[in-house]
Coordinates of C-alpha atoms in Angstrom, one line a residue:
M1 CA 0.0 0.0 0.0
P2 CA 1.4 3.4 -0.8
T3 CA 2.5 5.8 1.9
P4 CA -0.4 8.1 2.8
P5 CA -0.1 10.9 0.4
T6 CA -0.3 14.6 0.8
R7 CA -3.1 16.6 -0.8
R8 CA -3.7 17.5 -4.4
T9 CA -2.1 20.8 -4.7
V10 CA 1.1 20.0 -2.9
L11 CA 2.1 18.8 -6.3
G12 CA -0.9 20.2 -8.2
A13 CA 0.0 23.9 -7.8
M14 CA 3.4 23.2 -9.3
A15 CA 2.3 20.9 -12.1
A16 CA -1.0 22.5 -13.1
A17 CA -1.8 24.8 -15.2
A18 CA -39.5 23.7 -29.3
S19 CA -42.6 22.1 -28.1
A20 CA -46.1 23.5 -27.4
P21 CA -46.7 25.6 -24.3
S22 CA -47.4 23.5 -21.3
M23 CA -50.8 23.4 -19.7
L24 CA -49.2 24.1 -16.4
A25 CA -47.8 27.4 -17.8
L26 CA -51.2 28.5 -19.0
S27 CA -52.8 28.1 -15.6
S28 CA -49.9 29.7 -13.7
P29 CA -49.7 33.1 -11.9
A30 CA -48.6 34.5 -15.2
S31 CA -52.1 33.9 -16.7
A32 CA -52.2 37.5 -17.9
R33 CA -49.9 36.4 -20.6
T34 CA -51.5 35.1 -23.8
A35 CA -51.1 31.5 -24.7
A36 CA -49.0 32.5 -27.7
A37 CA -46.6 34.5 -25.5
A38 CA -46.2 31.9 -22.8
L39 CA -42.8 30.3 -22.6
P40 CA -42.8 26.7 -23.9
G41 CA -42.0 23.6 -21.8
G42 CA -40.0 20.8 -23.2
G43 CA -38.0 20.9 -26.4
D44 CA -34.7 19.6 -27.5
L45 CA -31.8 19.3 -25.1
G46 CA -29.2 21.2 -27.2
P47 CA -25.9 20.2 -28.9
N48 CA -24.0 19.3 -25.8
V49 CA -26.4 16.6 -24.7
V50 CA -25.3 13.5 -26.6
V51 CA -27.8 10.7 -26.7
F52 CA -26.8 7.1 -27.6
D53 CA -28.8 3.9 -28.2
P54 CA -27.3 0.5 -28.7
S55 CA -27.5 0.9 -32.5
T56 CA -25.7 4.2 -32.6
P57 CA -22.6 3.8 -34.8
N58 CA -19.1 4.5 -33.5
I59 CA -20.1 5.1 -29.9
Q60 CA -16.6 4.5 -28.7
G61 CA -15.2 7.0 -31.2
R62 CA -17.5 9.7 -30.0
L63 CA -16.7 9.1 -26.4
D64 CA -13.0 9.2 -27.1
E65 CA -13.4 12.5 -29.0
I66 CA -15.2 14.2 -26.1
F67 CA -12.6 12.8 -23.6
R68 CA -9.7 14.1 -25.7
Q69 CA -11.3 17.6 -25.6
Q70 CA -12.1 17.5 -21.8
E71 CA -9.4 15.4 -20.3
S72 CA -7.2 18.2 -19.1
A73 CA -9.6 21.2 -19.6
Q74 CA -9.9 21.9 -15.9
F75 CA -11.0 25.5 -16.3
G76 CA -12.3 25.2 -19.9
S77 CA -15.7 26.2 -21.2
G78 CA -16.8 22.7 -22.6
R79 CA -19.7 21.0 -20.9
Y80 CA -21.2 17.6 -21.9
Q81 CA -24.0 15.3 -20.8
L82 CA -23.8 11.8 -22.2
L83 CA -27.1 9.9 -22.1
F84 CA -27.6 6.2 -22.9
K85 CA -31.0 4.8 -23.7
P86 CA -31.9 1.6 -22.0
G87 CA -30.3 -1.5 -23.5
T88 CA -26.9 -3.3 -23.6
Y89 CA -23.7 -1.7 -24.9
N90 CA -20.7 -3.9 -25.6
N91 CA -17.0 -3.1 -25.6
I92 CA -17.4 0.4 -24.1
N93 CA -14.8 2.3 -22.2
A94 CA -16.3 5.7 -21.3
Q95 CA -13.4 7.8 -20.1
L96 CA -14.6 10.9 -18.4
G97 CA -12.8 14.3 -18.4
F98 CA -13.8 17.6 -16.8
Y99 CA -17.4 18.8 -16.9
T100 CA -18.6 15.5 -18.3
S101 CA -21.6 13.6 -16.9
I102 CA -22.7 10.1 -18.1
S103 CA -26.1 8.7 -17.3
G104 CA -28.4 5.9 -18.2
L105 CA -32.0 6.7 -19.2
G106 CA -33.7 3.8 -17.5
L107 CA -35.8 4.0 -14.4
S108 CA -33.3 1.5 -12.8
P109 CA -29.5 1.3 -13.3
D110 CA -30.0 -2.3 -14.6
D111 CA -32.0 -1.0 -17.5
T112 CA -28.8 0.3 -19.1
T113 CA -25.9 -2.1 -19.1
F114 CA -22.3 -1.5 -20.2
N115 CA -20.2 -4.6 -20.9
G116 CA -17.3 -2.3 -20.2
D117 CA -16.2 0.5 -18.0
V118 CA -16.8 4.1 -17.0
T119 CA -13.3 5.2 -16.2
V120 CA -11.6 8.1 -14.5
D121 CA -7.8 7.9 -14.3
A122 CA -5.0 10.5 -14.0
G123 CA -2.7 10.1 -16.9
W124 CA -3.2 13.8 -17.8
F125 CA -1.7 14.7 -14.4
N126 CA 1.2 12.3 -14.2
G127 CA -0.8 9.8 -12.1
N128 CA -2.0 12.3 -9.5
A129 CA -5.8 12.1 -9.2
T130 CA -6.2 14.9 -6.7
Q131 CA -7.5 17.4 -9.4
N132 CA -10.0 15.0 -11.0
F133 CA -12.9 17.3 -10.2
W134 CA -16.3 18.1 -11.9
R135 CA -17.5 14.8 -13.5
S136 CA -20.2 12.3 -12.7
A137 CA -21.7 8.9 -13.4
E138 CA -25.3 8.0 -12.7
N139 CA -27.9 5.3 -13.3
L140 CA -25.8 2.6 -15.2
A141 CA -24.9 -1.0 -14.7
L142 CA -21.3 -2.0 -15.4
N143 CA -19.7 -5.3 -16.2
P144 CA -16.1 -4.2 -16.0
V145 CA -13.8 -5.7 -18.6
S146 CA -11.1 -6.6 -16.0
G147 CA -13.6 -7.3 -13.2
T148 CA -12.9 -4.0 -11.6
N149 CA -13.9 -0.5 -12.7
R150 CA -11.6 2.5 -12.0
W151 CA -13.1 5.7 -10.5
A152 CA -10.1 7.8 -9.4
V153 CA -11.7 11.1 -8.6
A154 CA -11.4 14.1 -6.2
Q155 CA -14.1 16.5 -5.2
A156 CA -17.4 17.3 -7.0
A157 CA -17.4 13.9 -8.8
P158 CA -20.4 11.9 -7.6
F159 CA -21.0 8.3 -8.3
R160 CA -24.8 7.9 -7.9
R161 CA -27.3 5.2 -8.6
M162 CA -24.7 2.9 -10.1
H163 CA -24.5 -0.9 -10.2
V164 CA -21.0 -2.3 -10.5
K165 CA -21.1 -6.0 -11.2
G166 CA -17.6 -6.4 -10.0
G167 CA -15.1 -4.4 -8.0
L168 CA -14.5 -0.6 -7.8
N169 CA -11.0 0.9 -7.6
L170 CA -10.9 4.5 -6.3
A171 CA -7.2 5.1 -7.0
P172 CA -5.3 6.0 -10.1
N173 CA -3.2 3.6 -12.1
G174 CA 0.1 3.4 -10.1
Y175 CA -1.7 4.2 -6.8
G176 CA -0.8 7.9 -6.9
W177 CA -2.4 10.6 -4.8
A178 CA -6.2 10.8 -4.6
S179 CA -8.6 12.9 -2.5
G180 CA -12.2 12.1 -3.3
G181 CA -15.1 11.4 -3.0
Y182 CA -18.8 10.4 -2.8
I183 CA -21.0 7.4 -3.6
A184 CA -24.8 7.2 -3.1
D185 CA -27.6 4.9 -3.9
S186 CA -25.2 2.5 -5.6
R187 CA -24.4 -1.2 -5.4
V188 CA -20.9 -2.6 -5.8
D189 CA -21.1 -6.4 -6.0
G190 CA -17.4 -6.9 -5.4
T191 CA -15.0 -5.0 -3.2
V192 CA -14.3 -1.3 -3.1
G193 CA -10.6 -0.6 -3.0
P194 CA -9.9 3.0 -2.0
Y195 CA -6.1 2.4 -1.7
S196 CA -4.6 5.9 -1.8
Q197 CA -7.9 7.8 -1.4
Q198 CA -7.5 10.0 1.7
Q199 CA -11.2 10.3 2.5
W200 CA -14.5 9.1 1.2
Y201 CA -18.2 9.2 2.0
T202 CA -20.6 6.5 1.0
R203 CA -24.3 6.8 1.7
D204 CA -27.4 4.4 1.3
S205 CA -25.6 1.8 -0.8
S206 CA -24.4 -1.8 -0.8
V207 CA -20.8 -3.0 -1.1
G208 CA -19.3 -6.5 -1.2
G209 CA -16.4 -5.4 0.8
W210 CA -14.0 -2.4 1.6
T211 CA -10.3 -2.9 1.7
N212 CA -8.6 0.0 3.6
A213 CA -8.6 3.5 4.8
V214 CA -6.1 6.4 4.9
W215 CA -7.5 9.3 7.0
N216 CA -11.3 9.3 7.0
M217 CA -13.8 6.8 5.5
T218 CA -17.4 7.5 6.5
F219 CA -20.5 5.4 5.8
S220 CA -24.1 5.8 6.6
G221 CA -26.9 3.4 5.6
V222 CA -24.4 1.2 3.7
E223 CA -24.9 -2.6 3.6
G224 CA -21.6 -4.3 3.8
A225 CA -19.7 -1.3 5.3
P226 CA -16.9 -2.0 7.7
A227 CA -17.6 -1.7 11.4
Q228 CA -17.1 1.4 13.4
S229 CA -13.4 1.6 14.3
F230 CA -12.2 5.2 14.2
P231 CA -9.3 6.0 14.4
N232 CA -7.6 2.7 13.7
P233 CA -8.6 2.1 11.0
P234 CA -10.4 5.4 10.6
Y235 CA -13.9 4.1 9.7
T236 CA -16.9 6.1 11.0
T237 CA -20.0 4.0 10.4
L238 CA -23.7 4.8 10.9
T239 CA -26.2 2.0 10.4
T240 CA -28.7 4.3 8.7
T241 CA -28.9 7.8 7.3
P242 CA -31.4 9.8 9.4
V243 CA -33.1 11.5 6.4
S244 CA -32.4 11.3 2.7
R245 CA -34.0 11.9 -0.7
E246 CA -32.1 10.9 -3.8
K247 CA -31.3 13.3 -6.5
P248 CA -33.8 13.9 -9.4
F249 CA -32.8 12.3 -12.7
L250 CA -33.8 12.3 -16.3
Y251 CA -35.2 9.1 -17.8
L252 CA -37.2 7.9 -20.8
D253 CA -40.7 6.6 -20.5
G254 CA -41.1 5.1 -24.0
A255 CA -40.1 8.0 -26.2
D256 CA -40.9 10.7 -23.7
Y257 CA -38.3 12.3 -21.4
K258 CA -39.4 12.6 -17.8
V259 CA -37.7 13.6 -14.5
F260 CA -38.0 11.2 -11.7
L261 CA -38.3 12.6 -8.2
P262 CA -37.4 10.0 -5.5
E263 CA -39.4 10.0 -2.3
L264 CA -38.1 11.1 1.1
R265 CA -36.7 8.3 3.3
T266 CA -36.1 8.2 7.0
N267 CA -33.5 5.9 8.7
A268 CA -32.5 4.9 5.2
R269 CA -30.3 1.9 4.4
G270 CA -29.3 0.4 1.0
T271 CA -30.3 1.5 -2.4
T272 CA -33.7 2.8 -3.5
W273 CA -33.9 0.7 -6.6
G274 CA -32.8 -2.9 -5.6
S275 CA -36.3 -4.2 -4.9
G276 CA -38.2 -3.2 -8.1
T277 CA -39.5 0.1 -9.2
P278 CA -38.2 3.0 -7.1
R279 CA -40.6 5.0 -5.1
G280 CA -41.4 8.5 -6.1
T281 CA -43.1 10.6 -8.7
S282 CA -42.4 11.8 -12.2
L283 CA -42.7 15.1 -14.1
P284 CA -42.8 15.2 -17.9
L285 CA -40.2 17.3 -19.7
T286 CA -43.1 19.6 -20.9
Q287 CA -43.2 20.9 -17.3
F288 CA -39.6 22.1 -17.6
Y289 CA -38.3 25.2 -19.3
V290 CA -35.3 23.8 -21.1
A291 CA -32.7 26.5 -20.7
K292 CA -29.7 27.0 -23.1
P293 CA -26.7 29.3 -22.7
G294 CA -27.6 32.9 -23.6
V295 CA -31.0 32.8 -22.0
S296 CA -31.6 35.8 -19.7
A297 CA -32.2 35.6 -16.0
A298 CA -35.5 37.5 -16.6
T299 CA -36.6 34.6 -18.9
L300 CA -35.6 32.0 -16.3
N301 CA -37.7 33.9 -13.7
E302 CA -40.6 34.2 -16.0
A303 CA -40.5 30.4 -16.6
L304 CA -40.6 29.8 -12.9
T305 CA -43.4 32.3 -12.4
Q306 CA -45.4 30.5 -15.1
G307 CA -45.2 27.3 -13.1
L308 CA -42.4 25.6 -15.1
N309 CA -39.4 24.0 -13.6
L310 CA -35.9 24.6 -14.9
L311 CA -33.6 22.2 -16.8
F312 CA -30.2 23.7 -17.5
T313 CA -28.6 22.1 -20.5
P314 CA -24.7 22.0 -20.5
G315 CA -23.0 25.4 -20.9
I316 CA -22.2 28.6 -19.1
Y317 CA -25.0 31.0 -18.1
H318 CA -24.4 34.7 -17.2
L319 CA -27.0 36.1 -14.8
D320 CA -27.6 39.8 -14.5
Q321 CA -30.2 39.3 -11.8
T322 CA -31.0 36.6 -9.2
V323 CA -32.9 33.4 -10.2
R324 CA -35.8 33.3 -7.8
V325 CA -37.2 29.9 -6.9
E326 CA -40.4 30.9 -5.1
R327 CA -42.8 28.0 -5.7
A328 CA -43.2 24.9 -3.5
N329 CA -41.9 21.7 -5.1
A330 CA -40.0 23.5 -7.9
V331 CA -37.2 21.6 -9.5
V332 CA -34.0 23.1 -10.8
L333 CA -31.9 20.5 -12.5
G334 CA -28.6 20.9 -14.4
L335 CA -27.1 18.6 -17.0
G336 CA -23.4 18.3 -17.8
Y337 CA -22.2 20.8 -15.1
A338 CA -24.2 23.7 -16.3
T339 CA -22.5 26.7 -14.8
L340 CA -24.2 29.9 -13.5
V341 CA -22.1 33.0 -13.3
P342 CA -23.6 36.0 -11.4
D343 CA -22.6 39.3 -12.9
N344 CA -22.4 42.7 -11.3
G345 CA -22.3 41.3 -7.8
V346 CA -25.8 39.7 -7.8
T347 CA -26.7 36.5 -5.9
A348 CA -27.0 33.7 -8.4
M349 CA -30.1 32.0 -6.9
R350 CA -32.5 32.4 -4.0
V351 CA -35.1 29.9 -2.7
A352 CA -38.2 31.1 -0.9
D353 CA -39.6 29.8 2.4
V354 CA -41.5 27.0 0.7
D355 CA -41.7 23.2 0.8
G356 CA -39.9 20.7 -1.4
V357 CA -37.6 22.6 -3.7
R358 CA -35.0 20.4 -5.3
L359 CA -31.8 21.9 -6.6
A360 CA -29.4 19.5 -8.3
G361 CA -26.5 19.1 -10.7
F362 CA -25.1 22.5 -11.4
L363 CA -22.1 24.7 -10.7
I364 CA -22.1 28.3 -9.5
D365 CA -19.0 30.2 -10.4
A366 CA -18.4 33.6 -8.7
G367 CA -18.2 36.7 -10.9
T368 CA -15.6 39.3 -10.9
V369 CA -17.7 41.8 -8.9
N370 CA -18.1 40.6 -5.2
S371 CA -21.4 39.0 -4.4
A372 CA -22.6 39.2 -0.9
T373 CA -23.9 35.6 -1.3
L374 CA -24.0 33.1 -4.2
L375 CA -26.8 30.8 -3.1
E376 CA -29.5 31.5 -0.5
I377 CA -31.8 28.8 0.7
G378 CA -34.7 30.6 2.4
P379 CA -35.0 34.1 3.9
Q380 CA -33.3 35.2 7.0
G381 CA -35.2 34.5 10.2
T382 CA -37.7 31.9 8.9
T383 CA -38.9 29.3 11.3
T384 CA -41.4 27.4 9.1
D385 CA -41.4 23.6 9.6
H386 CA -40.4 21.8 6.4
S387 CA -39.7 18.4 7.9
A388 CA -42.3 16.6 5.8
N389 CA -41.0 18.0 2.5
P390 CA -37.6 19.6 2.8
T391 CA -35.5 21.5 0.3
T392 CA -32.7 19.3 -1.1
V393 CA -29.4 20.7 -2.4
Q394 CA -27.6 17.9 -4.3
D395 CA -24.5 18.0 -6.4
V396 CA -24.7 21.8 -6.4
F397 CA -21.1 23.0 -6.4
I398 CA -19.7 26.5 -5.8
R399 CA -16.4 27.9 -7.0
I400 CA -14.6 31.2 -6.3
G401 CA -11.7 31.8 -8.7
G402 CA -9.8 29.3 -10.7
A403 CA -11.5 29.9 -14.0
G404 CA -10.7 33.6 -13.5
P405 CA -11.0 36.2 -10.8
G406 CA -14.1 35.8 -8.6
K407 CA -15.3 37.1 -5.2
A408 CA -18.1 36.4 -2.8
T409 CA -18.3 37.3 0.9
T410 CA -20.4 34.1 1.7
S411 CA -20.9 31.3 -0.8
M412 CA -24.0 29.4 0.5
V413 CA -26.4 30.5 3.2
V414 CA -29.0 28.1 4.5
N415 CA -32.0 29.6 6.3
N416 CA -34.8 27.2 5.7
R417 CA -35.4 24.6 8.4
H418 CA -34.9 20.9 7.6
T419 CA -32.9 21.6 4.4
I420 CA -30.8 18.6 3.3
I421 CA -27.4 19.4 1.8
D422 CA -26.5 16.2 0.0
H423 CA -23.0 16.4 -1.5
T424 CA -21.5 19.8 -2.2
W425 CA -18.0 21.1 -2.8
V426 CA -17.7 24.8 -2.0
W427 CA -14.3 25.8 -3.1
R428 CA -12.3 29.0 -3.0
A429 CA -9.7 28.1 -5.6
D430 CA -6.1 27.5 -4.6
H431 CA -4.9 27.1 -8.2
G432 CA -5.8 28.2 -11.7
D433 CA -6.4 31.8 -12.8
G434 CA -7.5 34.6 -10.6
V435 CA -6.1 33.2 -7.4
G436 CA -4.7 35.1 -4.5
W437 CA -5.4 36.0 -0.9
E438 CA -7.3 39.1 -1.9
T439 CA -7.8 38.3 -5.7
N440 CA -10.5 35.7 -5.0
R441 CA -11.4 36.8 -1.6
A442 CA -14.2 34.8 0.0
D443 CA -14.6 34.9 3.8
Y444 CA -17.2 32.3 4.4
G445 CA -18.0 29.0 2.7
V446 CA -21.3 27.7 4.1
V447 CA -23.3 29.5 6.8
V448 CA -26.2 27.6 8.3
N449 CA -28.8 29.7 10.2
G450 CA -31.8 27.4 9.9
A451 CA -32.7 24.8 12.4
D452 CA -32.7 21.1 11.8
V453 CA -30.4 21.2 8.8
L454 CA -28.7 18.0 7.7
A455 CA -25.5 17.8 5.6
T456 CA -24.5 14.5 4.1
G457 CA -21.2 14.9 2.3
L458 CA -20.0 18.4 3.0
F459 CA -16.8 19.5 1.3
V460 CA -15.7 23.1 1.9
E461 CA -12.2 24.4 1.4
H462 CA -9.8 27.4 1.5
F463 CA -12.0 30.2 2.8
N464 CA -10.4 33.3 4.2
K465 CA -12.3 33.0 7.5
Y466 CA -14.7 30.3 8.6
D467 CA -15.2 27.5 6.0
V468 CA -18.4 26.4 7.8
Q469 CA -20.3 28.6 10.4
W470 CA -23.3 26.8 11.9
N471 CA -25.7 29.0 13.8
G472 CA -28.9 26.9 13.7
E473 CA -30.1 24.5 16.3
R474 CA -30.1 20.7 15.9
G475 CA -27.8 20.7 12.9
R476 CA -26.2 17.4 11.8
T477 CA -23.3 16.7 9.5
I478 CA -22.3 13.3 8.3
F479 CA -18.8 13.6 6.7
F480 CA -16.9 16.8 6.4
Q481 CA -13.7 17.4 4.4
N482 CA -11.8 20.6 4.6
E483 CA -8.5 22.3 3.8
K484 CA -7.7 25.7 5.3
A485 CA -6.6 28.4 2.8
Y486 CA -3.1 27.6 1.5
D487 CA -2.3 31.2 0.7
A488 CA -2.5 33.0 4.0
P489 CA 0.4 35.4 3.8
N490 CA 1.2 35.3 7.5
Q491 CA -0.2 34.6 11.0
A492 CA -1.7 38.1 11.3
A493 CA -3.8 37.6 8.1
I494 CA -5.8 34.8 9.8
Q495 CA -5.9 36.1 13.3
N496 CA -9.4 35.8 14.8
G497 CA -9.3 38.1 17.8
A498 CA -7.2 36.3 20.4
T499 CA -7.5 33.0 18.5
R500 CA -4.9 31.8 16.0
G501 CA -6.9 31.2 12.9
Y502 CA -10.6 30.6 12.1
A503 CA -11.9 27.1 12.7
A504 CA -12.8 25.1 9.6
Y505 CA -16.1 24.2 11.2
K506 CA -17.5 26.6 13.8
V507 CA -20.7 25.9 15.8
A508 CA -22.0 29.1 17.3
D509 CA -21.6 29.6 21.0
T510 CA -25.4 30.0 21.4
V511 CA -26.1 26.5 20.0
T512 CA -27.3 23.9 22.5
T513 CA -27.7 20.8 20.2
H514 CA -25.6 19.7 17.2
E515 CA -24.0 16.5 16.1
G516 CA -21.3 15.5 13.5
W517 CA -19.7 12.3 12.4
G518 CA -16.5 11.8 10.4
L519 CA -15.1 15.3 10.1
G520 CA -11.5 16.2 9.0
S521 CA -9.6 19.5 8.5
Y522 CA -6.1 19.8 6.9
C523 CA -3.7 22.7 6.6
Y524 CA -1.0 23.4 4.1
Y525 CA 0.2 27.0 4.7
N526 CA 2.8 26.9 2.0
V527 CA 3.2 30.7 1.8
D528 CA 4.2 30.9 5.5
P529 CA 4.8 27.4 6.9
T530 CA 5.2 28.8 10.4
I531 CA 1.5 29.6 10.7
R532 CA -0.3 27.9 13.6
Q533 CA -4.0 27.1 13.6
A534 CA -5.5 27.0 17.1
H535 CA -7.9 24.2 16.1
G536 CA -9.8 22.7 13.2
F537 CA -13.1 22.7 15.0
A538 CA -14.8 25.0 17.5
A539 CA -18.0 24.3 19.4
P540 CA -19.7 25.1 22.7
A541 CA -18.8 22.5 25.4
V542 CA -22.4 21.6 26.3
P543 CA -24.0 18.1 26.5
G544 CA -26.1 18.5 23.4
V545 CA -23.2 19.3 21.1
K546 CA -21.5 16.1 20.1
F547 CA -18.9 15.0 17.5
H548 CA -17.6 11.5 16.6
G549 CA -14.5 10.9 14.6
L550 CA -12.6 14.2 14.3
L551 CA -9.2 14.7 12.8
V552 CA -6.7 17.4 11.8
V553 CA -3.7 16.9 9.5
S554 CA -0.7 19.1 8.7
L555 CA 0.4 18.4 5.2
S556 CA 4.1 17.9 5.1
G557 CA 4.6 20.3 8.1
N558 CA 3.3 23.4 6.3
G559 CA 1.6 25.0 9.2
Q560 CA 0.4 23.1 12.3
Y561 CA -2.7 22.7 14.4
D562 CA -2.5 23.3 18.2
H563 CA -5.6 21.1 18.9
V564 CA -8.4 19.2 17.1
I565 CA -11.5 20.9 18.7
N566 CA -11.4 23.8 21.1
A567 CA -8.4 23.0 23.4
I568 CA -8.8 19.2 23.0
G569 CA -6.6 16.9 21.0
A570 CA -2.9 16.8 20.5
A571 CA -1.1 19.2 18.3
T572 CA 0.2 18.1 14.9
S573 CA 3.9 18.3 14.5
G574 CA 6.7 17.5 12.1
T575 CA 6.4 16.7 8.4
T576 CA 5.1 13.2 8.5
T577 CA 1.4 14.0 7.7
V578 CA 0.0 12.0 10.6
P579 CA -3.5 12.9 11.8
S580 CA -4.3 14.0 15.3
T581 CA -7.6 12.6 16.3
V582 CA -10.5 12.9 18.8
V583 CA -12.8 9.9 18.9
S584 CA -15.6 11.8 20.6
F585 CA -16.5 15.2 21.9
P586 CA -17.2 16.2 24.6

């Protein structure tokens, strides 16, 4: 087994560089509009959604062509969604590059079978998988050619609703560095081998086995998961997931596209699809405004006002005003890493204090003018109970800098009660273009003000102050991965009053009830390696605030932590990249 590696940018920073108007629309609050003027629902999915069926000629050639374009285009403008109609596909190796999503169009993963692989490797980066971001696989069954499928990814690369009829290798060829990742609603018949993966979260799935752990492997609701044993080996295992609702997905019902909306589950365990037809409801594509790059924010808002949902096809969307999601049960779904860029300092998207909104599958990229916020879930001060039908935020990723200068004071604010954040990567860029302590300034990553919020798979990195600030009562987080900002120029730049540095995860002093499982924070202060961070985590020491499986790591001795949480836990030291752990708090 390889020596536990350091994180991605230790090397990375050096190496990188038209159908009829829908009836729903006609009966909406915009009924003053005439039928002829109403925005249409449905329509074609645009040029960057590539649809295959088993009889399509030269499937492999088309896949290879897209991969060549996207393999190393980390901050490029290309966006692709690859859709496969139900059936069997032979001799397929779908290699995925940046901003590429691959999905089956069946209601079950087993409806669309590859006798072959969906592969992510790291040849483009000399065997280092730590920058294999922004790609996804969903709703397919795989019979891997070698018996094992390779999925060597980092952040923002979900593996959802997949059936691997064999093993799954999460490391690159050669077992180089890797720093992912996330699996949900999937079944791996064989063994999952993470090997050099430093941390991983698996939710509501089934695995035939799991081979090892480096720093932090967390499981909830996973059949076949290893037993709780943190910190040696560092497995944090929950029998069930308290509340979950799987991501909406596009599928074919005969010749008609629909979006399936899985139902809410409590105390979930295992997949949603293993025992027949999944439980949930469907919406026809005619109830979606199919957005394409160049559409105005005003048109998007008009579509929502008419009663349509939004489907963003792959591409980059500039917004000169906020997209306002104000209707209960509205769905906003992105394909192929559709990217929203707020211009002139606006907030990209706001959700109202309503039930059941589903946001999924898109990227928000901060604009050059500072936005106070990029994504807001609910208005400040709301106390409405949404427990029966919460808002879900799934595979919604946020980036500040990297593709060019960007700024935002706070990236994501969650005010609505009972919101579920299910897999996000909120990232202030540490490499790429427009990167610097003030160039892509972003003080706060995720701020949670609402009560009863649950995060399953929370990845938040490199913010100038608190990466996560949790002010709401009864919050819960299952798996947290963090790096403090690499580029702090000196100790004074991160000083927090009398405290050395801002915690990665701060629970407000007024909170009386909070719980977290499997949380890690890492530092790599490469500009000033003498910086000391007082702790990775800060929380009130009261009986109702509990943590399980905490760790901090100094990467190669570039900066150090004095403690793990508050004044508890040993300091990190030296250059050996060995975690300091706390099994439970208090």
